[in-house]
CSV table of C-alpha atoms in Angstrom, one decimal:
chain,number,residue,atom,x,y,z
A,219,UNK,CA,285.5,-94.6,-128.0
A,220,UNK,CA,288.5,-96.9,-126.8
A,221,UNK,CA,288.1,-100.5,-126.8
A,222,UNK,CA,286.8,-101.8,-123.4
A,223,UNK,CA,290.3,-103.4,-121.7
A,224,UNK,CA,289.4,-106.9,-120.3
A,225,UNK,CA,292.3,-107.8,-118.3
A,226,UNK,CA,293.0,-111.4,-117.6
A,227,UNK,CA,295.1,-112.9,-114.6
A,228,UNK,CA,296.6,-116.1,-114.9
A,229,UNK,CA,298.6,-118.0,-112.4
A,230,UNK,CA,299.2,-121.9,-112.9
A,231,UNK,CA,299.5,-123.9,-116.1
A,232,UNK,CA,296.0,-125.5,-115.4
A,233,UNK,CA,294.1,-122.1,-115.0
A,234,UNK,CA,295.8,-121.0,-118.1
A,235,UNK,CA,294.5,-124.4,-120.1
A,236,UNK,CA,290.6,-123.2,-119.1
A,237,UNK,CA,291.0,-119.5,-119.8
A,238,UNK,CA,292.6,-120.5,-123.6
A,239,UNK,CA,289.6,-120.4,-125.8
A,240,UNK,CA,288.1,-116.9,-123.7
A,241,UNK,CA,291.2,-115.5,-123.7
A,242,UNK,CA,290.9,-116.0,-127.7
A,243,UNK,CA,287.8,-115.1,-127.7
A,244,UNK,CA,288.8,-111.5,-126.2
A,245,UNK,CA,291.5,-111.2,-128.5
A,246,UNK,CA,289.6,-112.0,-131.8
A,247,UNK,CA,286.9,-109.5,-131.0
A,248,UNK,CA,287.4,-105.3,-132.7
A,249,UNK,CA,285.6,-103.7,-129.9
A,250,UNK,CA,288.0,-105.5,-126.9
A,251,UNK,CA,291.5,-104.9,-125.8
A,252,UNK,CA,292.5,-108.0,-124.3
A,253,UNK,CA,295.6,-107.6,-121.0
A,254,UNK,CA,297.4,-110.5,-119.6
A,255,UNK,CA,298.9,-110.6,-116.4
A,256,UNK,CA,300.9,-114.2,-115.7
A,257,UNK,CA,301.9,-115.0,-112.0
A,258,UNK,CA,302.8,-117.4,-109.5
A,259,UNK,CA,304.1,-120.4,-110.9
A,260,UNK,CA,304.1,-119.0,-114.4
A,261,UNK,CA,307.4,-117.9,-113.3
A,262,UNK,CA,308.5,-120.3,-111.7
A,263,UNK,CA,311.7,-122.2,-113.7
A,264,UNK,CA,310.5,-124.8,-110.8
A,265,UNK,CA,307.7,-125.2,-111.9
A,266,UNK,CA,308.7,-124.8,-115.8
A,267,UNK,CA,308.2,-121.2,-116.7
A,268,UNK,CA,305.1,-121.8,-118.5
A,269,UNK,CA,304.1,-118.7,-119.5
A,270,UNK,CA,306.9,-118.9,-122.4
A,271,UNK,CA,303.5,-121.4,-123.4
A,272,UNK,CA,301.6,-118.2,-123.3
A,273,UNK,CA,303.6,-116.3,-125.3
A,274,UNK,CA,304.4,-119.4,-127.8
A,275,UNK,CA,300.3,-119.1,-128.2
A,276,UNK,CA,300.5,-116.1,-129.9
A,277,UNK,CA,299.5,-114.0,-126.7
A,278,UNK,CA,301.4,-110.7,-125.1
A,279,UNK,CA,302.1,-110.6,-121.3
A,280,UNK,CA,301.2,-107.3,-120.2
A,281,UNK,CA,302.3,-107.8,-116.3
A,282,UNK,CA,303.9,-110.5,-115.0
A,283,UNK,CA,303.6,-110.5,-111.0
A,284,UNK,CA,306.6,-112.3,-109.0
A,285,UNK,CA,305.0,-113.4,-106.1
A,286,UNK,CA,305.9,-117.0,-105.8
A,287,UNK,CA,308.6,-118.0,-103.1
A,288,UNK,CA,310.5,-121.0,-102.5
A,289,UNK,CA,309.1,-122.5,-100.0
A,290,UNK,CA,306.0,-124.4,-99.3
A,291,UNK,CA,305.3,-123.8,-95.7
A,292,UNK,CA,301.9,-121.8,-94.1
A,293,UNK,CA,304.1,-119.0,-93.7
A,294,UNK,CA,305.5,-119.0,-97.3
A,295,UNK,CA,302.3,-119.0,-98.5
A,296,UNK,CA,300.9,-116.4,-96.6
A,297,UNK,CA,304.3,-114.1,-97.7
A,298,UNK,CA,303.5,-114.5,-101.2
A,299,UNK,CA,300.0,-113.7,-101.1
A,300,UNK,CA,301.1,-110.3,-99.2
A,301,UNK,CA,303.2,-109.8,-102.4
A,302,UNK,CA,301.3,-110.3,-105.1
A,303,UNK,CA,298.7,-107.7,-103.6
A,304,UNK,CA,301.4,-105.1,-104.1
A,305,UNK,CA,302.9,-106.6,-107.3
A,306,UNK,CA,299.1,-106.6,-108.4
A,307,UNK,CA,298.5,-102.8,-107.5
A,308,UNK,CA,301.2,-101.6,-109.8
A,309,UNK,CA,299.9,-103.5,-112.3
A,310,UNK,CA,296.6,-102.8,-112.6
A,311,UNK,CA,297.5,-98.7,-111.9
A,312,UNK,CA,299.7,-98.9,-115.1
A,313,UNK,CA,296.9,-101.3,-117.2
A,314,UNK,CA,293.7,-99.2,-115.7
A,315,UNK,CA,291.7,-102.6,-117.2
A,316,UNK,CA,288.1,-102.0,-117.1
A,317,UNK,CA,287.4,-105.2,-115.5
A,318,UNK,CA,289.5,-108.3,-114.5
A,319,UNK,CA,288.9,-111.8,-115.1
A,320,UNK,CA,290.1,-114.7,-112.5
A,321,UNK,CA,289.0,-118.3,-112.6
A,322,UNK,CA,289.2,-120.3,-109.3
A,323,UNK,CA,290.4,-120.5,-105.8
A,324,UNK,CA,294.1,-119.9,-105.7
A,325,UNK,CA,296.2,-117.6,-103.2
A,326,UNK,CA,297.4,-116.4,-106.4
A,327,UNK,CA,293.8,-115.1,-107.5
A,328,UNK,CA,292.8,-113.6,-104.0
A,329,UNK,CA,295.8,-110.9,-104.2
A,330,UNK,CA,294.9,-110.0,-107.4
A,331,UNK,CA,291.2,-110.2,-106.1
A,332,UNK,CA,292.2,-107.8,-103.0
A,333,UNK,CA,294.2,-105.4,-105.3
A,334,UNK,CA,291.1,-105.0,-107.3
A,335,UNK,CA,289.2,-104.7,-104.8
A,336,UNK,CA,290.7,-101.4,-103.1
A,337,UNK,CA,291.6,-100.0,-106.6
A,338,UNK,CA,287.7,-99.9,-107.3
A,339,UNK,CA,288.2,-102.2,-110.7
A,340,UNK,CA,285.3,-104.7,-111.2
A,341,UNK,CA,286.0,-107.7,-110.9
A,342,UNK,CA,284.6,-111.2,-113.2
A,343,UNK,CA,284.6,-114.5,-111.4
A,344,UNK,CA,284.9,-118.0,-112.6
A,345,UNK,CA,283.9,-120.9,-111.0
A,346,UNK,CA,282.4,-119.8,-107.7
A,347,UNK,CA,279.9,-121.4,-105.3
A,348,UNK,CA,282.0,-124.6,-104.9
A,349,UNK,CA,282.9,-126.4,-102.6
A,350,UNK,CA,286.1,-128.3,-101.9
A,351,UNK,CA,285.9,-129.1,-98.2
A,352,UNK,CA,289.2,-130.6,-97.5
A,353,UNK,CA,291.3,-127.2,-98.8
A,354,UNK,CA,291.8,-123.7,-97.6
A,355,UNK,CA,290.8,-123.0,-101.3
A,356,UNK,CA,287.5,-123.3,-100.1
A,357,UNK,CA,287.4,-120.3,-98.0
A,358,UNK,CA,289.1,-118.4,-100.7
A,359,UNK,CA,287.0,-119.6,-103.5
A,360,UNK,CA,284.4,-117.9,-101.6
A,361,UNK,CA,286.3,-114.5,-100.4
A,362,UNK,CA,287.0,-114.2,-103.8
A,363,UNK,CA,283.5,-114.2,-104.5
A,364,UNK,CA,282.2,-111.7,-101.9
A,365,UNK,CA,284.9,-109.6,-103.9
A,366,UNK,CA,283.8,-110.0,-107.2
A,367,UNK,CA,280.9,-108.2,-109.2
A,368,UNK,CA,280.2,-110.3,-112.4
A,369,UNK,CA,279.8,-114.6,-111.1
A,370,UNK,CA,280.2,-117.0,-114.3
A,371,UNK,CA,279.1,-120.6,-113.0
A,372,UNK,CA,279.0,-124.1,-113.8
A,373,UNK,CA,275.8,-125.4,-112.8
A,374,UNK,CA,272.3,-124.1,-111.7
A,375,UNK,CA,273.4,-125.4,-108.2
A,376,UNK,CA,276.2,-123.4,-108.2
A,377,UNK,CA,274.3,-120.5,-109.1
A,378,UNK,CA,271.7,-120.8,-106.0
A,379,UNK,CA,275.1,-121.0,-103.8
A,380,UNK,CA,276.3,-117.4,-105.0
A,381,UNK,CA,273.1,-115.4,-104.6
A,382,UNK,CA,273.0,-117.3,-101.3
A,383,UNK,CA,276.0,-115.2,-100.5
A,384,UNK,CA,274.1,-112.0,-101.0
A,385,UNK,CA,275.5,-111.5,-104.7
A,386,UNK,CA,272.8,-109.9,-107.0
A,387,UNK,CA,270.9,-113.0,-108.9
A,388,UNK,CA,271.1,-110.8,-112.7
A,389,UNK,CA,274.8,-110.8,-111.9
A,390,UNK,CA,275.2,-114.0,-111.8
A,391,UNK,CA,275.2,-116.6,-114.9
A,392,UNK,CA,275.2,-120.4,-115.5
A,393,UNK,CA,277.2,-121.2,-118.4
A,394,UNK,CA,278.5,-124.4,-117.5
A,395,UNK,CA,282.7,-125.4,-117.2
A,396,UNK,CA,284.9,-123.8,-118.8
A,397,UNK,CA,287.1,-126.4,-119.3
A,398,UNK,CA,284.6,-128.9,-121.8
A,399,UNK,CA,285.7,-125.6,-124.3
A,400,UNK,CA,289.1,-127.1,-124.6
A,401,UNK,CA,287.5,-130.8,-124.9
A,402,UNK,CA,285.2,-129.7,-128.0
A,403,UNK,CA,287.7,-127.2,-129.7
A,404,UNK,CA,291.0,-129.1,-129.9
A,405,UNK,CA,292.4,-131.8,-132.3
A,406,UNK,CA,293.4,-134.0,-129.6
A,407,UNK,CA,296.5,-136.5,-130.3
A,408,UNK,CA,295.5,-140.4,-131.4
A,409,UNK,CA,297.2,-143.0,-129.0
A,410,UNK,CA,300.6,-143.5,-131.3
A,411,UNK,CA,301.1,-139.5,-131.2
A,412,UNK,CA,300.4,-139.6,-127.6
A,413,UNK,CA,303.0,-142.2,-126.9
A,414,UNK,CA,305.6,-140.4,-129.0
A,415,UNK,CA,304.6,-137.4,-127.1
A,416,UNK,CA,305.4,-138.8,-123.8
A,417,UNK,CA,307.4,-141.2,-125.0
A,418,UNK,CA,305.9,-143.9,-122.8
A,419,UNK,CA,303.8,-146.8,-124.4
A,420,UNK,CA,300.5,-147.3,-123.0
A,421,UNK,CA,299.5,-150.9,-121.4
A,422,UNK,CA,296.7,-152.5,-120.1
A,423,UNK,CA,296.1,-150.9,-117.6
A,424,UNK,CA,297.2,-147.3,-117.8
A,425,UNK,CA,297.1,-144.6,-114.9
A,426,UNK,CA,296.9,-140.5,-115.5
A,427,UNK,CA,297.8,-139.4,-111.6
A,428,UNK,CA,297.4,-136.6,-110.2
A,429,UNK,CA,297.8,-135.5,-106.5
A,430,UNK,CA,297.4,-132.5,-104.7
A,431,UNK,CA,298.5,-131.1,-100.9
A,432,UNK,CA,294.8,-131.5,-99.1
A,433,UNK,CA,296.0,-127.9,-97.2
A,434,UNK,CA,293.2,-128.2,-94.4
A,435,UNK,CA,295.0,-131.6,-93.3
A,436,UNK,CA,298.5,-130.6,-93.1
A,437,UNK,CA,300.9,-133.9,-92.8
A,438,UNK,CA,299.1,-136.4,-94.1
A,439,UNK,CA,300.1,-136.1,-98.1
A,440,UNK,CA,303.4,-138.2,-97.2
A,441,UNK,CA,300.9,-141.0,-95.8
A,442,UNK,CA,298.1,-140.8,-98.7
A,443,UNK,CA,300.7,-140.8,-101.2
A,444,UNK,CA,302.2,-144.0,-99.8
A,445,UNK,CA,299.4,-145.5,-99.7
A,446,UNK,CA,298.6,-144.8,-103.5
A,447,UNK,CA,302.0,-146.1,-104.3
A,448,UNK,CA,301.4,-149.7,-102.6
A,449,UNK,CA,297.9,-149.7,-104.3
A,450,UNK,CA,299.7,-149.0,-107.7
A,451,UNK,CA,302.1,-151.8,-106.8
A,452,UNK,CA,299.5,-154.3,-107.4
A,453,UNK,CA,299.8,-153.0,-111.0
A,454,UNK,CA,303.7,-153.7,-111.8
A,455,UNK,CA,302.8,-153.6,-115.5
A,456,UNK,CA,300.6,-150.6,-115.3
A,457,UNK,CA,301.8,-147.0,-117.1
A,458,UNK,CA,301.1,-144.5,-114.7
A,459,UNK,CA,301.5,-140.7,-116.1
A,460,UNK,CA,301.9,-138.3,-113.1
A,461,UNK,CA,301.8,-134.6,-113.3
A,462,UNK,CA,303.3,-132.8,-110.5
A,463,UNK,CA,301.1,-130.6,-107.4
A,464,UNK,CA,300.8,-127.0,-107.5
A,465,UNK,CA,302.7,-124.6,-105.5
A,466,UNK,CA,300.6,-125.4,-102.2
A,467,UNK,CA,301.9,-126.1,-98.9
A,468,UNK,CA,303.4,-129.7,-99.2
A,469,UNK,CA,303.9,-129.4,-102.7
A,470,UNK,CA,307.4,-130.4,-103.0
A,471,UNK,CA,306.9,-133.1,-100.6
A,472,UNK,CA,304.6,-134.4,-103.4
A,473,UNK,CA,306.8,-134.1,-106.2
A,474,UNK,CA,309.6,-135.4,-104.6
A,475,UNK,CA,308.1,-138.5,-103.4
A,476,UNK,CA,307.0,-139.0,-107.2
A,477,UNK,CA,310.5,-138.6,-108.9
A,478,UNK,CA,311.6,-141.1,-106.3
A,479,UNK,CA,308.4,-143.4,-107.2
A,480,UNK,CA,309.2,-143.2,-110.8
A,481,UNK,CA,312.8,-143.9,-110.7
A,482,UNK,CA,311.9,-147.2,-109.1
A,483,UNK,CA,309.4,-147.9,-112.3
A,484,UNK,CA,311.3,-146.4,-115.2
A,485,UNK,CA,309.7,-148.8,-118.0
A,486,UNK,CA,306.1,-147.7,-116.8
A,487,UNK,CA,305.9,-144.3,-115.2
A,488,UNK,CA,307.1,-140.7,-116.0
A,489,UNK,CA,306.6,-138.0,-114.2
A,490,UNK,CA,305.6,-134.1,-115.6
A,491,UNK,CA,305.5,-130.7,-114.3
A,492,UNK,CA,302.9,-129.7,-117.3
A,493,UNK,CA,301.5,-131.9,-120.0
A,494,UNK,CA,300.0,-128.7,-121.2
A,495,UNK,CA,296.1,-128.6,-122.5
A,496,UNK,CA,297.0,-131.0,-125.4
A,497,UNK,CA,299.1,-133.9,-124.2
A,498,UNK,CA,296.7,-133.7,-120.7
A,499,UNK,CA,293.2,-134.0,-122.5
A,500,UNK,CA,294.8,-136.5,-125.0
A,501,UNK,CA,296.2,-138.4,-121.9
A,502,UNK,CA,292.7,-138.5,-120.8
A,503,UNK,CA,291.4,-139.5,-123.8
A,504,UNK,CA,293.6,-143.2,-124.0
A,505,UNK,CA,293.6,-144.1,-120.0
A,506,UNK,CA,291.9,-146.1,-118.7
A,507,UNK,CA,291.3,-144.3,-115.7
A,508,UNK,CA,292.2,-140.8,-113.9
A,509,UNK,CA,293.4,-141.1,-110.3
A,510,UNK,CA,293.9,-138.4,-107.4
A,511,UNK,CA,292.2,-135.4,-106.1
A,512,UNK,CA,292.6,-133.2,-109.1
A,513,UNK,CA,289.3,-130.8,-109.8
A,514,UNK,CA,289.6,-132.1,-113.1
A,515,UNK,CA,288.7,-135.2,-112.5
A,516,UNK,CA,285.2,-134.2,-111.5
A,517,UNK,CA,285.0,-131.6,-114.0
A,518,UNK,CA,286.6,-132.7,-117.4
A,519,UNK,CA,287.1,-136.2,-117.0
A,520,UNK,CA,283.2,-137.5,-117.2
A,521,UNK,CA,282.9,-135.7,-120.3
A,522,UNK,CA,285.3,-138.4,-121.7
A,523,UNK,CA,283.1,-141.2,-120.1
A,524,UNK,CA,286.2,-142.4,-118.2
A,525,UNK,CA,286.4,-143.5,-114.3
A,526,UNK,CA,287.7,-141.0,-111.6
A,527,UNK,CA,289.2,-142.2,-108.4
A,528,UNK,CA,288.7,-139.7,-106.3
A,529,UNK,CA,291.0,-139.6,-103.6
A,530,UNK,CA,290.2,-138.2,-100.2
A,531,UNK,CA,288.4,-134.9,-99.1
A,532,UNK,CA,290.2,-132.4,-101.4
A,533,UNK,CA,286.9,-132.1,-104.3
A,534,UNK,CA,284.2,-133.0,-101.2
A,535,UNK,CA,281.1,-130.8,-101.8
A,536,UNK,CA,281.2,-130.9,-106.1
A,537,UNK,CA,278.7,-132.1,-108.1
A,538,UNK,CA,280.0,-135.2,-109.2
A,539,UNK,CA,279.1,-137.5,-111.8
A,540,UNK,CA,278.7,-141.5,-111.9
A,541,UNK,CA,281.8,-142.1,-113.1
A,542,UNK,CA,283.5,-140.9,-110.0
A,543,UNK,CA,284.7,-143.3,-107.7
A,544,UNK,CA,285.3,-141.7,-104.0
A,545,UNK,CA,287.7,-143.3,-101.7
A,546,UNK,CA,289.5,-143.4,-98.6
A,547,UNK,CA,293.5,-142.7,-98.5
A,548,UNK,CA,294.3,-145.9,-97.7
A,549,UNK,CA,295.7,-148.8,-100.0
A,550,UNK,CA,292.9,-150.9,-99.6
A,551,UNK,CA,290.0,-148.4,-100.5
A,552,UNK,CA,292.3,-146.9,-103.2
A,553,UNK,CA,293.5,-150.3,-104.7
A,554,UNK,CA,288.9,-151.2,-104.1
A,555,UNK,CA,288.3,-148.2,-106.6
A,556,UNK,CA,290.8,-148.8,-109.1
A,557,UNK,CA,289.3,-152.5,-109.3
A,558,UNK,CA,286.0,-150.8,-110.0
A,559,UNK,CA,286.8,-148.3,-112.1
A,560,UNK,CA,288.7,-151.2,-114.4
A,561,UNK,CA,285.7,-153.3,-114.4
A,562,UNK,CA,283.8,-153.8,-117.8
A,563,UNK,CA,280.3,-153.5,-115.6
A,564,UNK,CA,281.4,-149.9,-114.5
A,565,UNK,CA,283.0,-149.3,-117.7
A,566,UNK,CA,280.1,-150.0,-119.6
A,567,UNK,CA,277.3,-148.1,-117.0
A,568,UNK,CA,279.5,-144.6,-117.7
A,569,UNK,CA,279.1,-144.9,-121.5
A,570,UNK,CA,275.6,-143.8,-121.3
A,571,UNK,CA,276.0,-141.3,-118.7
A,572,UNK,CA,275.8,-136.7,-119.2
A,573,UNK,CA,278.4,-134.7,-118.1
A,574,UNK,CA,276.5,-132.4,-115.4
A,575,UNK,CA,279.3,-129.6,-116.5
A,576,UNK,CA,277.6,-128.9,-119.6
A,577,UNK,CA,278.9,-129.5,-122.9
A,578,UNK,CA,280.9,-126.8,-123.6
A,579,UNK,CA,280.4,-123.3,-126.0
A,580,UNK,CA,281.1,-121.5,-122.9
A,581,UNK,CA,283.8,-119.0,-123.6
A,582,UNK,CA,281.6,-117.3,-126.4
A,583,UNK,CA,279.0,-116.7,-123.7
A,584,UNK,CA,281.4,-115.3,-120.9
A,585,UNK,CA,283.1,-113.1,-123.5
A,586,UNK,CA,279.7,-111.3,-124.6
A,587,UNK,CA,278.5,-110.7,-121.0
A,588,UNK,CA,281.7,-109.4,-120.4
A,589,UNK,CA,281.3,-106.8,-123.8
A,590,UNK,CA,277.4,-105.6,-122.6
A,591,UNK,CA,277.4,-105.5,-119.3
A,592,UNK,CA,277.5,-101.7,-118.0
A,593,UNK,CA,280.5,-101.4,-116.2
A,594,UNK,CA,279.4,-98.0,-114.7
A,595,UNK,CA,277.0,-99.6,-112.4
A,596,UNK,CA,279.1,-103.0,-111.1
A,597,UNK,CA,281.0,-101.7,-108.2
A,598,UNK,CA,278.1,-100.5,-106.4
A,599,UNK,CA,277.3,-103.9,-104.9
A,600,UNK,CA,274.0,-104.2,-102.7
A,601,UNK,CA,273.4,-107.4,-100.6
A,602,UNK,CA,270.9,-109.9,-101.8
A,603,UNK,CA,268.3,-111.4,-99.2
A,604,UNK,CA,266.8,-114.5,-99.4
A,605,UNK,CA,263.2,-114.4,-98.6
A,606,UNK,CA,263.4,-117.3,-95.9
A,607,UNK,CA,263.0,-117.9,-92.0
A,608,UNK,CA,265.7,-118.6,-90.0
């Protein structure tokens, strides 16, 4: 009997950095045949062709799915979605996978989601019944979902959310995020490496930014953006480490206003389309604090016991722990957080405080549902009801 083909889809250089360790995990195991199909901003030279850091890992690209157009707009968007459902059918007709893997809420994911779909290939999904009310990602996160036949997520919470949706409660698993596999597993850099890395001292204080478009509030990244840069002003002194937005509508608008931010600070900041896993986490690791809208702040960060500014609407709806700080978009609520999140009290308070993520060991569990579970019977989906009164 052939090795059951577990085919993995990949899009951005973050959901690449949480599907490492199960993508090794597949890999490592006799009885599996691991395929890779890279997309989106994978191959991107924009956007630093990153999955040459995919191949440099010792993996091979089975597919990769051009999809990805330059332009950041509604409609460019919507254009590249309508690709990658027909790059994404070829694909998996000349892989036949026995199931697909996707992690998250990306356009990226619900073409290859939709392809699936119609070709009658179950489907794995990471990460559902989330929220993030400020994003279309939202309403994809949960198409995606709907879609899907096997649910891997993060917390019990979570969990409820899913079989709320009418998916099958023994189809659905808790295993915690993904992400805390990278945190436990790698031999993250000490603060002199990390500077040489970046090559970027660290002072007192020091900033890892991130910032994404918030896509259900179209216009208003130029404005929260300038508003983080005059509550970073206050900090002249401060390093600030920014890594660059997705490929989401507004995107560029982002990145461009952050070269031009940097060029003005050249001692302090720098600016990076990917850290990759090892620089990021290690970045984490020596800040003193992590501010934007990036899911990682909510999810990997606390694990670190290190403050999150939360910026906006964009991760409204997560579980969050103590040690994130929500504010407004404005300079004053921004620059109120970053005093709090600096403060020894604060400081001090996180240090006792449990990720509610889970601690990690959860690609070892996704990988062994994905081995057992009878394939044969996945794609006949009935709907769940709740026993409740309306």
């Amino acid at each position: 009997m052939s090795n059951r083909k577990i085919c993995v889809v990949t899009g951005t250089r973050a959901e690449y950095g949480l599907l490492y360790w199960l993508m090794r995990e597949i890999q490592n195991d006799p009885d599996l045949h691991l395929q890779i199909v890279a997309t989106g901003m994978h191959l991107s030279p924009e956007f630093g062709l990153t999955y040459k850091v995919i191949e440099q890992d010792g993996f091979v690209i089975d597919e990769k799915v051009e999809m990805l157009l330059s332009s950041d707009t509604s409609v460019g968007v919507a254009t590249s979605v309508g690709l990658g459902v027909i790059g994404f059918a070829g694909a998996f007709e000349r892989l036949k996978p026995d199931i697909i893997v996707v992690l998250g809420d990306r356009f990226e994911i619900l073409a290859a989601a939709q392809a699936a779909m119609v070709a009658r290939i179950p489907l794995a999904h990471l990460h559902g019944g989330e929220t993030t009310e400020g994003v279309i990602d939202e309403a994809i996160r949960h198409s995606v979902t709907k879609m899907s036949h096997l649910h891997f997520v993060s917390t019990e919470v979570y969990r409820r959310r899913v079989i709320q949706m009418g998916e099958q409660p023994d189809r659905v698993y808790t295993v915690g995020a993904i992400g805390l596999d990278n945190i436990r597993k790698m031999n993250l850099m000490d603060r002199q490496s990390f500077e040489e890395a970046v090559q970027l001292p660290l002072r007192d204080p020091s900033f890892l930014l991130t910032y994404h478009p918030v896509t259900l509030n179209q216009g208003q990244s130029q404005k929260a953006m300038n508003e983080l840069f005059q509550a970073l002003d206050e900090y002249p002194n401060a390093t600030c480490i920014f890594t660059k937005p997705n490929a989401d509508m507004e995107g560029r608008l982002i990145s461009r206003m952050i070269d031009e931010y940097v060029e003005s600070r050249p001692s302090t900041c720098k600016a990076f389309v990917s850290l990759g896993q090892l620089r990021y986490l290690s970045a984490i690791q020596h800040v003193d604090a992590v501010i934007g809208n990036s899911s990682s702040g909510i999810l990997e960060v606390p694990y670190f016991k290190k403050p999150t500014v939360n910026m906006g609407d964009r991760q409204k709806g997560r579980i969050q722990a103590s040690s994130v700080i929500n504010c407004l978009e404005t300079k004053e609520s921004i620059g109120d957080a970053i005093k709090q999140a600096l403060s020894s009290e604060f400081r001090r308070d996180i240090k006792c405080m449990n990720s509610p993520y889970g601690d990690g060991e959860v690609s070892g569990k996704i990988k062994g549902i994905l081995k057992e579970a009878n394939l044969s019977l996945l794609l006949n989906k009935g709907f769940y009801d709740l026993s409740m009164e309306v």
